[in-house]
């Protein structure tokens, strides 16, 4: 082996080995264990079975699954409705003001969402800021219950994930060729038609990317319902966490994780199918 | 859309994003313990943090893990990004697949899969397992960031260096690394932030013997709101803010 091949071997090997041992193997373990049987001593034991998946479809658990999907779906839609106009306005702000505003979106993107969730607890607790302000203004006479409600969980999820929707949307909108909008207008399209036939299709890759980046994490953010929604099992994340730490049922928890992985695979396929079609469309 | 509507939409979103954080920071300087009213400026909750050895331990542990894991991830990731842009090798597609699947996969799945791996391997959850997990989730970010930077360069630079007699590892650390330094530093800072802030994955891979700050905050918050936690969160937020701002400035250098 010459010196070039030696360096190449080291560079490639170290990275491949790391990903193989700490990503590929654990991933395959999740899939493998999901087909095993629960065992109190060794966590799981061999008889291969589909029991875990059958049980996941049992009404009791299917309800948790369905509820989590609905939470994620609603969170994604809420984020989209808030972010779409926001990203559009941001992408049209004058060039010298844009970097600062963009930076103001990037900071929460990287800030611990646990800290941000906690900040919401301060606002929403019974003697918190919102209640104090509302009663000081004479709008309410006694504190409204905000914390430990569905409303609080939604606020928490949207608050944590909003930047993940804004940034991909902004990325496509910033690159959008405004002449296409002018052309559509010149050809007689009204504002609504320009939006439906030009802006929306052009921004679709960003919409899809944003939805994936919000929908999937929203299934797993177990500390948001833990802190804002009381101790109820609301998301897949809480459910999986309980299976591993409380019920000690690895195979069942793994099966639920495989469900999340399948969901991820599905979303990636949708994304690539759409963006390929979109690119072909643009090439025409 | 009218100008007025635009301004109010943007202000509303920014108020939503920053309002709660501002309230948290302001109240960390509040004199009072239980009331939500302002009782005067005080640094006593910050002082109280310094008197709490458990919290200081957790803070120190978090910093250690973040520092080491971000450095390992940056070194490994830079090497990896160089490898995938310069060499063709079997499994290159698989490599990219794994990189993107780590970035996409829900944290909770990564957490439980590593938990199972460590238990099966007989590793006690603690410093080492935490370090491995953090390197694993930081690595893809470094690879993607640095790879984008290397792709922007003319590969002829590398060939020229080789023709002039540079050895392969010299090409790497004398030519490539200096050229991509801003991206490497940005990758390092962002890895540091990711590691410092992680809750979900750490939750599964660390044990009672090695507490870290986000998990400590999580267990404290579950017990209730206290001004100490406000102060702690403020410190952590400012640390993140500094790292992200620095990374942002570095990536802006790249675009120039």
Short mmCIF file of C-alpha atoms in Angstrom, two decimals:
data_model
loop_
_atom_site.label_atom_id
_atom_site.label_comp_id
_atom_site.label_asym_id
_atom_site.label_seq_id
_atom_site.Cartn_x
_atom_site.Cartn_y
_atom_site.Cartn_z
CA UNK A 1 0.00 0.00 0.00
CA UNK A 2 1.53 3.32 -0.95
CA UNK A 3 1.32 6.47 1.11
CA UNK A 4 -1.70 7.86 -0.75
CA UNK A 5 -3.69 4.69 -0.37
CA UNK A 6 -2.69 4.50 3.28
CA UNK A 7 -4.11 7.95 3.98
CA UNK A 8 -7.22 7.21 1.97
CA UNK A 9 -7.71 3.97 3.88
CA UNK A 10 -7.46 5.70 7.24
CA UNK A 11 -9.73 8.60 6.29
CA UNK A 12 -12.39 6.36 4.79
CA UNK A 13 -12.08 3.57 7.31
CA UNK A 14 -12.41 5.75 10.43
CA UNK A 15 -15.60 7.37 9.21
CA UNK A 16 -17.16 4.25 7.75
CA UNK A 17 -16.34 2.31 10.90
CA UNK A 18 -17.87 4.97 13.14
CA UNK A 19 -21.11 5.07 11.18
CA UNK A 20 -21.23 1.28 10.85
CA UNK A 21 -20.76 0.64 14.58
CA UNK A 22 -22.80 3.51 16.00
CA UNK A 23 -25.51 4.03 13.38
CA UNK A 24 -25.94 0.97 11.18
CA UNK A 25 -25.57 -1.72 13.87
CA UNK A 26 -27.87 0.01 16.42
CA UNK A 27 -30.39 0.68 13.64
CA UNK A 28 -30.42 -2.98 12.65
CA UNK A 29 -30.71 -3.93 16.32
CA UNK A 30 -33.88 -1.87 16.62
CA UNK A 31 -35.39 -3.66 13.65
CA UNK A 32 -34.19 -7.08 14.81
CA UNK A 33 -35.34 -6.72 18.41
CA UNK A 34 -38.76 -5.51 17.29
CA UNK A 35 -39.40 -9.06 16.03
CA UNK A 36 -38.36 -10.71 19.29
CA UNK A 37 -40.19 -11.56 22.48
CA UNK A 38 -39.97 -9.65 25.72
CA UNK A 39 -37.76 -11.20 28.39
CA UNK A 40 -37.38 -9.77 31.87
CA UNK A 41 -33.87 -11.12 32.37
CA UNK A 42 -32.11 -10.47 29.06
CA UNK A 43 -34.52 -7.76 27.75
CA UNK A 44 -35.44 -9.88 24.71
CA UNK A 45 -35.29 -13.51 23.65
CA UNK A 46 -35.26 -15.35 20.36
CA UNK A 47 -38.62 -16.71 19.29
CA UNK A 48 -39.21 -14.53 16.26
CA UNK A 49 -42.71 -13.16 16.26
CA UNK A 50 -44.93 -10.40 14.98
CA UNK A 51 -46.54 -10.04 18.41
CA UNK A 52 -45.14 -6.55 18.97
CA UNK A 53 -46.58 -5.20 15.76
CA UNK A 54 -49.90 -6.93 16.34
CA UNK A 55 -50.03 -5.37 19.80
CA UNK A 56 -49.16 -1.95 18.41
CA UNK A 57 -52.41 -2.17 16.43
CA UNK A 58 -54.36 -3.04 19.56
CA UNK A 59 -56.91 -0.24 20.13
CA UNK A 60 -55.22 0.88 23.37
CA UNK A 61 -51.89 1.54 21.66
CA UNK A 62 -53.29 2.45 18.27
CA UNK A 63 -54.99 5.31 20.06
CA UNK A 64 -51.65 6.66 21.33
CA UNK A 65 -50.21 6.25 17.86
CA UNK A 66 -53.14 8.02 16.25
CA UNK A 67 -53.10 10.81 18.81
CA UNK A 68 -49.39 11.39 18.25
CA UNK A 69 -49.93 11.52 14.48
CA UNK A 70 -52.67 14.10 14.98
CA UNK A 71 -50.50 16.22 17.28
CA UNK A 72 -47.70 16.15 14.71
CA UNK A 73 -50.00 16.87 11.80
CA UNK A 74 -51.66 19.83 13.52
CA UNK A 75 -48.31 21.18 14.68
CA UNK A 76 -46.99 20.95 11.13
CA UNK A 77 -50.03 22.77 9.73
CA UNK A 78 -49.86 25.49 12.39
CA UNK A 79 -46.14 26.00 11.71
CA UNK A 80 -46.80 26.15 7.98
CA UNK A 81 -49.57 28.74 8.32
CA UNK A 82 -47.44 30.97 10.55
CA UNK A 83 -44.19 30.50 8.62
CA UNK A 84 -45.34 30.77 5.02
CA UNK A 85 -46.27 34.48 5.08
CA UNK A 86 -43.41 35.17 7.48
CA UNK A 87 -40.76 33.57 5.24
CA UNK A 88 -42.22 35.33 2.22
CA UNK A 89 -42.05 38.76 3.89
CA UNK A 90 -38.53 38.01 5.14
CA UNK A 91 -37.33 37.03 1.67
CA UNK A 92 -38.58 40.37 0.29
CA UNK A 93 -37.10 42.62 2.97
CA UNK A 94 -34.37 44.98 1.74
CA UNK A 95 -30.98 43.32 1.36
CA UNK A 96 -29.23 45.16 4.18
CA UNK A 97 -31.88 44.35 6.78
CA UNK A 98 -32.24 40.69 5.84
CA UNK A 99 -29.12 39.22 7.53
CA UNK A 100 -30.14 40.50 10.96
CA UNK A 101 -33.70 39.20 10.67
CA UNK A 102 -32.44 35.86 9.36
CA UNK A 103 -30.01 35.63 12.25
CA UNK A 104 -32.94 36.20 14.59
CA UNK A 105 -34.56 33.05 13.18
CA UNK A 106 -31.34 31.04 13.29
CA UNK A 107 -30.70 31.72 17.01
CA UNK A 108 -33.86 29.96 18.25
CA UNK A 109 -33.16 27.19 15.69
CA UNK A 110 -30.01 26.30 17.63
CA UNK A 111 -31.15 27.20 21.15
CA UNK A 112 -32.06 24.28 23.38
CA UNK A 113 -35.74 23.64 22.96
CA UNK A 114 -35.83 22.45 26.57
CA UNK A 115 -34.93 25.97 27.72
CA UNK A 116 -37.53 27.41 25.39
CA UNK A 117 -40.16 24.97 26.65
CA UNK A 118 -39.32 25.96 30.21
CA UNK A 119 -39.73 29.62 29.29
CA UNK A 120 -43.29 28.79 28.24
CA UNK A 121 -43.94 27.17 31.62
CA UNK A 122 -43.05 30.46 33.30
CA UNK A 123 -45.49 32.32 31.08
CA UNK A 124 -48.35 29.89 31.36
CA UNK A 125 -48.43 28.69 34.95
CA UNK A 126 -51.43 29.62 37.10
CA UNK A 127 -49.69 32.60 38.71
CA UNK A 128 -47.58 33.22 35.59
CA UNK A 129 -47.11 36.31 33.48
CA UNK A 130 -50.07 35.77 31.16
CA UNK A 131 -52.54 35.33 33.99
CA UNK A 132 -51.08 38.25 35.92
CA UNK A 133 -51.32 40.53 32.90
CA UNK A 134 -54.84 39.42 32.01
CA UNK A 135 -56.17 39.93 35.52
CA UNK A 136 -54.37 43.25 35.87
CA UNK A 137 -56.09 44.37 32.68
CA UNK A 138 -59.39 43.26 34.18
CA UNK A 139 -60.08 40.73 31.41
CA UNK A 140 -60.29 37.78 33.76
CA UNK A 141 -61.24 37.59 37.44
CA UNK A 142 -59.54 34.31 38.30
CA UNK A 143 -56.59 32.56 36.66
CA UNK A 144 -57.34 30.60 33.49
CA UNK A 145 -55.81 27.16 33.27
CA UNK A 146 -53.22 27.26 30.51
CA UNK A 147 -50.65 24.78 31.67
CA UNK A 148 -51.34 21.05 31.37
CA UNK A 149 -53.80 21.51 28.54
CA UNK A 150 -53.74 20.46 24.88
CA UNK A 151 -53.40 24.12 24.04
CA UNK A 152 -50.15 24.35 26.02
CA UNK A 153 -48.76 21.26 24.28
CA UNK A 154 -49.52 22.76 20.87
CA UNK A 155 -47.95 26.09 21.83
CA UNK A 156 -44.88 24.18 23.04
CA UNK A 157 -44.53 22.08 19.91
CA UNK A 158 -45.04 25.02 17.56
CA UNK A 159 -42.68 27.14 19.61
CA UNK A 160 -39.96 24.48 19.52
CA UNK A 161 -40.28 23.66 15.83
CA UNK A 162 -41.23 26.94 14.15
CA UNK A 163 -37.68 27.83 13.01
CA UNK A 164 -37.42 24.39 11.34
CA UNK A 165 -40.31 25.39 9.08
CA UNK A 166 -39.24 28.98 8.48
CA UNK A 167 -35.68 28.25 7.31
CA UNK A 168 -36.41 25.79 4.44
CA UNK A 169 -39.27 28.01 3.25
CA UNK A 170 -37.05 31.06 3.32
CA UNK A 171 -34.34 29.19 1.40
CA UNK A 172 -36.60 28.50 -1.60
CA UNK A 173 -38.38 31.85 -1.51
CA UNK A 174 -35.18 33.82 -1.46
CA UNK A 175 -34.06 32.12 -4.69
CA UNK A 176 -37.39 32.57 -6.42
CA UNK A 177 -37.18 34.49 -9.70
CA UNK A 178 -39.49 37.46 -9.25
CA UNK A 179 -39.68 37.98 -13.02
CA UNK A 180 -41.88 34.89 -13.17
CA UNK A 181 -44.39 36.66 -10.92
CA UNK A 182 -44.26 39.77 -13.07
CA UNK A 183 -44.69 37.68 -16.21
CA UNK A 184 -47.78 36.02 -14.73
CA UNK A 185 -49.20 39.43 -13.86
CA UNK A 186 -48.45 40.80 -17.33
CA UNK A 187 -50.31 37.84 -18.76
CA UNK A 188 -53.35 38.90 -16.76
CA UNK A 189 -53.23 36.76 -13.62
CA UNK A 190 -54.66 38.31 -10.46
CA UNK A 191 -52.93 38.06 -7.07
CA UNK A 192 -54.74 34.87 -6.18
CA UNK A 193 -53.88 33.21 -9.48
CA UNK A 194 -50.25 34.27 -9.24
CA UNK A 195 -50.10 32.63 -5.82
CA UNK A 196 -51.79 29.38 -6.82
CA UNK A 197 -50.07 28.91 -10.17
CA UNK A 198 -46.64 30.45 -9.63
CA UNK A 199 -45.61 31.11 -6.01
CA UNK A 200 -47.05 27.95 -4.45
CA UNK A 201 -45.62 25.45 -6.99
CA UNK A 202 -42.22 27.15 -6.88
CA UNK A 203 -42.11 27.02 -3.08
CA UNK A 204 -43.29 23.40 -2.86
CA UNK A 205 -39.83 21.87 -2.22
CA UNK A 206 -39.42 24.22 0.75
CA UNK A 207 -42.90 23.38 2.03
CA UNK A 208 -42.11 19.66 1.87
CA UNK A 209 -38.69 20.02 3.48
CA UNK A 210 -40.16 22.16 6.27
CA UNK A 211 -43.02 19.72 6.86
CA UNK A 212 -40.57 16.80 7.20
CA UNK A 213 -38.39 18.78 9.58
CA UNK A 214 -41.37 19.60 11.80
CA UNK A 215 -43.51 16.47 11.51
CA UNK A 216 -40.88 13.88 12.46
CA UNK A 217 -39.36 15.64 15.51
CA UNK A 218 -42.87 16.50 16.70
CA UNK A 219 -43.49 12.75 17.16
CA UNK A 220 -40.54 12.44 19.52
CA UNK A 221 -40.26 15.60 21.65
CA UNK A 222 -41.27 13.84 24.85
CA UNK A 223 -40.33 16.63 27.23
CA UNK A 224 -42.81 19.09 25.72
CA UNK A 225 -45.91 17.17 26.86
CA UNK A 226 -44.04 16.16 30.03
CA UNK A 227 -43.58 19.78 31.06
CA UNK A 228 -46.57 21.47 29.44
CA UNK A 229 -49.18 18.74 29.24
CA UNK A 230 -48.91 17.02 32.59
CA UNK A 231 -47.84 13.41 32.87
CA UNK A 232 -50.05 12.00 30.14
CA UNK A 233 -48.66 9.84 27.35
CA UNK A 234 -49.34 11.97 24.34
CA UNK A 235 -46.59 11.52 21.79
CA UNK A 236 -44.81 8.51 20.38
CA UNK A 237 -41.75 9.88 22.13
CA UNK A 238 -43.36 9.53 25.58
CA UNK A 239 -44.61 6.07 24.66
CA UNK A 240 -41.21 4.82 23.47
CA UNK A 241 -39.49 6.37 26.47
CA UNK A 242 -41.89 4.54 28.81
CA UNK A 243 -41.33 1.23 27.06
CA UNK A 244 -37.58 1.50 27.54
CA UNK A 245 -37.31 3.08 30.96
CA UNK A 246 -40.46 2.08 32.83
CA UNK A 247 -41.98 -1.02 31.25
CA UNK A 248 -38.57 -2.41 30.25
CA UNK A 249 -40.15 -3.82 27.12
CA UNK A 250 -37.45 -3.45 24.50
CA UNK A 251 -39.18 -5.37 21.69
CA UNK A 252 -42.37 -3.32 21.99
CA UNK A 253 -40.47 -0.02 22.18
CA UNK A 254 -38.39 -1.10 19.18
CA UNK A 255 -41.51 -1.88 17.17
CA UNK A 256 -42.80 1.63 17.89
CA UNK A 257 -39.41 3.03 16.82
CA UNK A 258 -39.54 1.04 13.59
CA UNK A 259 -42.87 2.71 12.96
CA UNK A 260 -41.15 6.11 13.25
CA UNK A 261 -38.36 4.95 10.94
CA UNK A 262 -40.91 3.79 8.36
CA UNK A 263 -42.62 7.16 8.61
CA UNK A 264 -39.25 8.83 8.01
CA UNK A 265 -38.60 6.60 4.98
CA UNK A 266 -42.01 7.41 3.58
CA UNK A 267 -41.46 11.16 3.95
CA UNK A 268 -38.05 10.97 2.30
CA UNK A 269 -39.53 9.06 -0.65
CA UNK A 270 -42.30 11.66 -0.99
CA UNK A 271 -39.77 14.45 -0.87
CA UNK A 272 -37.51 12.98 -3.55
CA UNK A 273 -40.39 12.00 -5.83
CA UNK A 274 -41.78 15.50 -5.68
CA UNK A 275 -38.50 17.33 -6.04
CA UNK A 276 -37.54 15.16 -9.03
CA UNK A 277 -40.85 15.90 -10.71
CA UNK A 278 -40.41 19.53 -9.78
CA UNK A 279 -36.92 19.69 -11.32
CA UNK A 280 -38.13 18.06 -14.51
CA UNK A 281 -40.91 20.60 -14.60
CA UNK A 282 -38.46 23.45 -14.26
CA UNK A 283 -36.17 22.05 -16.93
CA UNK A 284 -38.98 22.19 -19.49
CA UNK B 1 -50.18 42.53 1.41
CA UNK B 2 -50.15 45.95 2.92
CA UNK B 3 -47.05 47.20 4.63
CA UNK B 4 -48.80 47.46 7.97
CA UNK B 5 -49.93 43.85 7.88
CA UNK B 6 -46.43 42.68 6.96
CA UNK B 7 -44.81 44.52 9.83
CA UNK B 8 -47.31 43.23 12.36
CA UNK B 9 -46.96 39.62 11.12
CA UNK B 10 -43.18 39.73 11.42
CA UNK B 11 -43.32 41.44 14.82
CA UNK B 12 -45.85 38.91 16.10
CA UNK B 13 -43.65 35.97 15.08
CA UNK B 14 -40.54 37.51 16.62
CA UNK B 15 -42.44 38.34 19.80
CA UNK B 16 -43.56 34.73 19.96
CA UNK B 17 -40.00 33.48 19.41
CA UNK B 18 -38.27 35.84 21.82
CA UNK B 19 -40.91 36.99 24.33
CA UNK B 20 -40.77 33.88 26.54
CA UNK B 21 -36.96 33.84 26.47
CA UNK B 22 -36.80 37.50 27.44
CA UNK B 23 -39.21 36.96 30.33
CA UNK B 24 -37.09 34.04 31.52
CA UNK B 25 -33.92 36.14 31.40
CA UNK B 26 -35.47 39.16 33.10
CA UNK B 27 -36.87 37.05 35.94
CA UNK B 28 -33.51 35.42 36.53
CA UNK B 29 -32.46 38.84 37.87
CA UNK B 30 -35.54 39.25 40.04
CA UNK B 31 -35.11 39.61 43.77
CA UNK B 32 -38.28 37.73 44.69
CA UNK B 33 -38.65 34.01 44.83
CA UNK B 34 -42.35 33.24 44.46
CA UNK B 35 -44.16 36.23 43.08
CA UNK B 36 -44.15 36.98 39.42
CA UNK B 37 -43.93 40.69 40.09
CA UNK B 38 -40.68 42.58 39.82
CA UNK B 39 -39.05 43.14 43.22
CA UNK B 40 -35.79 44.73 42.18
CA UNK B 41 -32.59 43.69 40.47
CA UNK B 42 -30.48 41.00 42.06
CA UNK B 43 -27.73 38.61 41.14
CA UNK B 44 -28.45 36.34 44.06
CA UNK B 45 -29.77 33.44 41.95
CA UNK B 46 -26.55 33.40 40.01
CA UNK B 47 -24.62 33.42 43.28
CA UNK B 48 -26.83 30.58 44.48
CA UNK B 49 -25.78 28.57 41.39
CA UNK B 50 -22.15 28.94 42.34
CA UNK B 51 -22.93 27.50 45.79
CA UNK B 52 -24.55 24.41 44.34
CA UNK B 53 -21.84 21.79 43.80
CA UNK B 54 -24.23 19.39 42.04
CA UNK B 55 -25.14 21.97 39.44
CA UNK B 56 -21.54 23.03 38.99
CA UNK B 57 -20.61 19.38 38.49
CA UNK B 58 -23.32 18.96 35.86
CA UNK B 59 -22.21 22.16 34.16
CA UNK B 60 -18.60 21.04 34.15
CA UNK B 61 -19.58 17.59 32.83
CA UNK B 62 -21.63 19.17 30.04
CA UNK B 63 -18.77 21.42 29.02
CA UNK B 64 -16.30 18.52 29.04
CA UNK B 65 -18.51 16.32 26.88
CA UNK B 66 -19.36 19.18 24.52
CA UNK B 67 -15.73 20.19 24.14
CA UNK B 68 -14.33 16.70 23.55
CA UNK B 69 -17.17 15.39 21.41
CA UNK B 70 -17.19 18.49 19.20
CA UNK B 71 -13.44 18.22 18.68
CA UNK B 72 -13.58 14.50 17.86
CA UNK B 73 -16.55 15.06 15.54
CA UNK B 74 -14.80 17.95 13.81
CA UNK B 75 -11.55 16.05 13.28
CA UNK B 76 -13.28 12.90 12.09
CA UNK B 77 -15.85 14.76 10.02
CA UNK B 78 -13.30 16.96 8.27
CA UNK B 79 -11.32 13.86 7.36
CA UNK B 80 -14.52 12.20 6.17
CA UNK B 81 -15.59 15.20 4.09
CA UNK B 82 -12.15 15.26 2.47
CA UNK B 83 -12.35 11.52 1.79
CA UNK B 84 -15.75 11.63 0.11
CA UNK B 85 -14.83 14.58 -2.06
CA UNK B 86 -11.42 13.24 -3.16
CA UNK B 87 -11.79 9.47 -3.30
CA UNK B 88 -14.10 7.01 -4.96
CA UNK B 89 -14.61 3.97 -2.78
CA UNK B 90 -17.03 1.10 -2.27
CA UNK B 91 -19.82 2.15 0.03
CA UNK B 92 -19.56 5.86 -0.77
CA UNK B 93 -23.30 6.00 -1.49
CA UNK B 94 -24.02 4.07 1.70
CA UNK B 95 -21.87 6.58 3.57
CA UNK B 96 -23.93 9.53 2.32
CA UNK B 97 -27.08 7.56 3.09
CA UNK B 98 -25.97 7.06 6.69
CA UNK B 99 -24.96 10.71 7.06
CA UNK B 100 -28.36 11.93 5.94
CA UNK B 101 -30.28 9.31 7.87
CA UNK B 102 -28.59 10.40 11.10
CA UNK B 103 -29.58 14.01 10.38
CA UNK B 104 -33.15 13.01 9.60
CA UNK B 105 -33.89 10.27 12.09
CA UNK B 106 -35.88 11.23 15.16
CA UNK B 107 -33.63 11.77 18.19
CA UNK B 108 -35.61 9.32 20.24
CA UNK B 109 -34.89 6.44 17.85
CA UNK B 110 -31.20 7.25 17.92
CA UNK B 111 -31.31 7.45 21.71
CA UNK B 112 -32.93 4.05 22.25
CA UNK B 113 -30.85 2.33 19.56
CA UNK B 114 -27.61 3.52 21.18
CA UNK B 115 -28.98 2.58 24.60
CA UNK B 116 -29.52 -0.99 23.40
CA UNK B 117 -26.10 -1.11 21.76
CA UNK B 118 -24.33 0.07 24.92
CA UNK B 119 -26.25 -2.31 27.17
CA UNK B 120 -25.52 -5.25 24.86
CA UNK B 121 -21.86 -4.26 24.71
CA UNK B 122 -21.75 -4.17 28.49
CA UNK B 123 -20.79 -0.49 28.70
CA UNK B 124 -21.93 1.33 31.83
CA UNK B 125 -23.88 4.44 30.83
CA UNK B 126 -21.78 7.48 31.69
CA UNK B 127 -19.08 9.67 30.26
CA UNK B 128 -17.88 7.34 27.49
CA UNK B 129 -21.33 6.38 26.20
CA UNK B 130 -22.40 10.01 26.24
CA UNK B 131 -19.28 11.01 24.35
CA UNK B 132 -19.83 8.36 21.66
CA UNK B 133 -23.47 9.37 21.24
CA UNK B 134 -22.64 13.06 20.95
CA UNK B 135 -19.88 12.47 18.41
CA UNK B 136 -22.34 10.38 16.40
CA UNK B 137 -25.02 13.05 16.12
CA UNK B 138 -22.54 15.90 15.54
CA UNK B 139 -20.54 14.10 12.86
CA UNK B 140 -23.06 14.45 9.99
CA UNK B 141 -23.34 18.21 10.51
CA UNK B 142 -19.58 18.64 10.26
CA UNK B 143 -19.36 16.38 7.20
CA UNK B 144 -22.13 18.21 5.33
CA UNK B 145 -20.81 21.68 6.23
CA UNK B 146 -17.18 20.92 5.37
CA UNK B 147 -18.05 18.90 2.28
CA UNK B 148 -20.01 21.86 0.89
CA UNK B 149 -16.93 24.02 1.43
CA UNK B 150 -14.47 21.59 -0.20
CA UNK B 151 -16.80 21.18 -3.20
CA UNK B 152 -16.47 24.91 -3.79
CA UNK B 153 -12.76 24.60 -4.52
CA UNK B 154 -10.94 23.78 -7.72
CA UNK B 155 -9.67 20.18 -7.36
CA UNK B 156 -6.66 21.24 -9.48
CA UNK B 157 -5.20 22.79 -6.30
CA UNK B 158 -4.83 19.32 -4.84
CA UNK B 159 -3.32 17.93 -8.04
CA UNK B 160 -0.86 20.83 -8.17
CA UNK B 161 0.25 20.14 -4.62
CA UNK B 162 0.68 16.46 -5.42
CA UNK B 163 2.71 17.31 -8.56
CA UNK B 164 4.95 19.52 -6.46
CA UNK B 165 5.69 16.56 -4.23
CA UNK B 166 3.28 16.93 -1.33
CA UNK B 167 2.35 13.69 0.32
CA UNK B 168 -1.32 12.83 0.75
CA UNK B 169 -1.53 13.73 4.43
CA UNK B 170 0.39 16.95 3.70
CA UNK B 171 -2.17 17.83 1.04
CA UNK B 172 -4.81 17.38 3.73
CA UNK B 173 -3.35 19.46 6.51
CA UNK B 174 -1.26 21.96 4.53
CA UNK B 175 -3.61 22.69 1.63
CA UNK B 176 -7.14 21.58 2.38
CA UNK B 177 -7.47 22.34 6.10
CA UNK B 178 -6.19 25.95 5.86
CA UNK B 179 -8.54 26.60 2.92
CA UNK B 180 -11.60 25.25 4.69
CA UNK B 181 -10.74 26.50 8.16
CA UNK B 182 -13.80 28.77 8.55
CA UNK B 183 -16.10 25.85 7.71
CA UNK B 184 -14.20 23.59 10.10
CA UNK B 185 -14.49 26.13 12.91
CA UNK B 186 -18.17 26.70 12.18
CA UNK B 187 -18.72 22.93 12.27
CA UNK B 188 -16.91 22.74 15.56
CA UNK B 189 -18.95 25.57 17.14
CA UNK B 190 -22.24 24.13 15.95
CA UNK B 191 -21.27 20.66 17.21
CA UNK B 192 -20.43 22.23 20.55
CA UNK B 193 -23.88 23.84 20.66
CA UNK B 194 -25.65 20.65 19.59
CA UNK B 195 -23.84 18.67 22.25
CA UNK B 196 -24.43 21.25 24.99
CA UNK B 197 -28.18 21.45 24.26
CA UNK B 198 -29.05 17.83 23.60
CA UNK B 199 -31.73 16.36 25.86
CA UNK B 200 -33.40 13.43 24.14
CA UNK B 201 -30.41 11.32 23.12
CA UNK B 202 -28.45 12.06 26.30
CA UNK B 203 -31.47 11.05 28.33
CA UNK B 204 -31.03 7.44 27.22
CA UNK B 205 -27.26 7.09 27.18
CA UNK B 206 -26.09 8.61 30.44
CA UNK B 207 -26.42 7.23 33.93
CA UNK B 208 -26.88 8.60 37.44
CA UNK B 209 -23.10 8.68 37.91
CA UNK B 210 -22.60 11.31 35.22
CA UNK B 211 -25.12 14.13 35.25
CA UNK B 212 -25.20 16.79 32.58
CA UNK B 213 -26.82 20.20 32.60
CA UNK B 214 -29.79 19.79 30.24
CA UNK B 215 -30.92 16.65 32.07
CA UNK B 216 -30.41 18.34 35.41
CA UNK B 217 -32.55 21.24 34.17
CA UNK B 218 -35.16 18.78 32.94
CA UNK B 219 -35.47 17.10 36.33
CA UNK B 220 -35.49 20.46 38.16
CA UNK B 221 -38.18 21.89 35.87
CA UNK B 222 -40.37 18.85 36.47
CA UNK B 223 -40.35 19.78 40.16
CA UNK B 224 -41.29 23.37 39.52
CA UNK B 225 -40.22 26.82 38.45
CA UNK B 226 -37.41 28.31 40.51
CA UNK B 227 -35.29 31.41 39.98
CA UNK B 228 -32.15 29.23 40.06
CA UNK B 229 -33.36 27.39 36.98
CA UNK B 230 -34.06 30.74 35.32
CA UNK B 231 -30.48 31.79 35.99
CA UNK B 232 -29.12 28.46 34.78
CA UNK B 233 -31.15 28.60 31.57
CA UNK B 234 -30.00 32.17 30.96
CA UNK B 235 -26.36 31.11 31.24
CA UNK B 236 -26.90 28.19 28.86
CA UNK B 237 -28.80 30.38 26.39
CA UNK B 238 -26.06 33.02 26.35
CA UNK B 239 -23.45 30.33 25.76
CA UNK B 240 -25.44 29.02 22.78
CA UNK B 241 -25.95 32.55 21.51
CA UNK B 242 -22.20 33.22 21.56
CA UNK B 243 -21.32 29.97 19.78
CA UNK B 244 -24.00 30.36 17.11
CA UNK B 245 -23.12 34.00 16.44
CA UNK B 246 -19.46 33.08 16.01
CA UNK B 247 -20.36 30.21 13.67
CA UNK B 248 -22.61 32.54 11.69
CA UNK B 249 -19.85 35.10 11.24
CA UNK B 250 -17.49 32.35 10.10
CA UNK B 251 -19.93 30.97 7.52
CA UNK B 252 -20.49 34.52 6.25
CA UNK B 253 -16.74 34.76 5.71
CA UNK B 254 -17.10 31.68 3.50
CA UNK B 255 -19.66 33.35 1.25
CA UNK B 256 -17.34 36.31 0.75
#
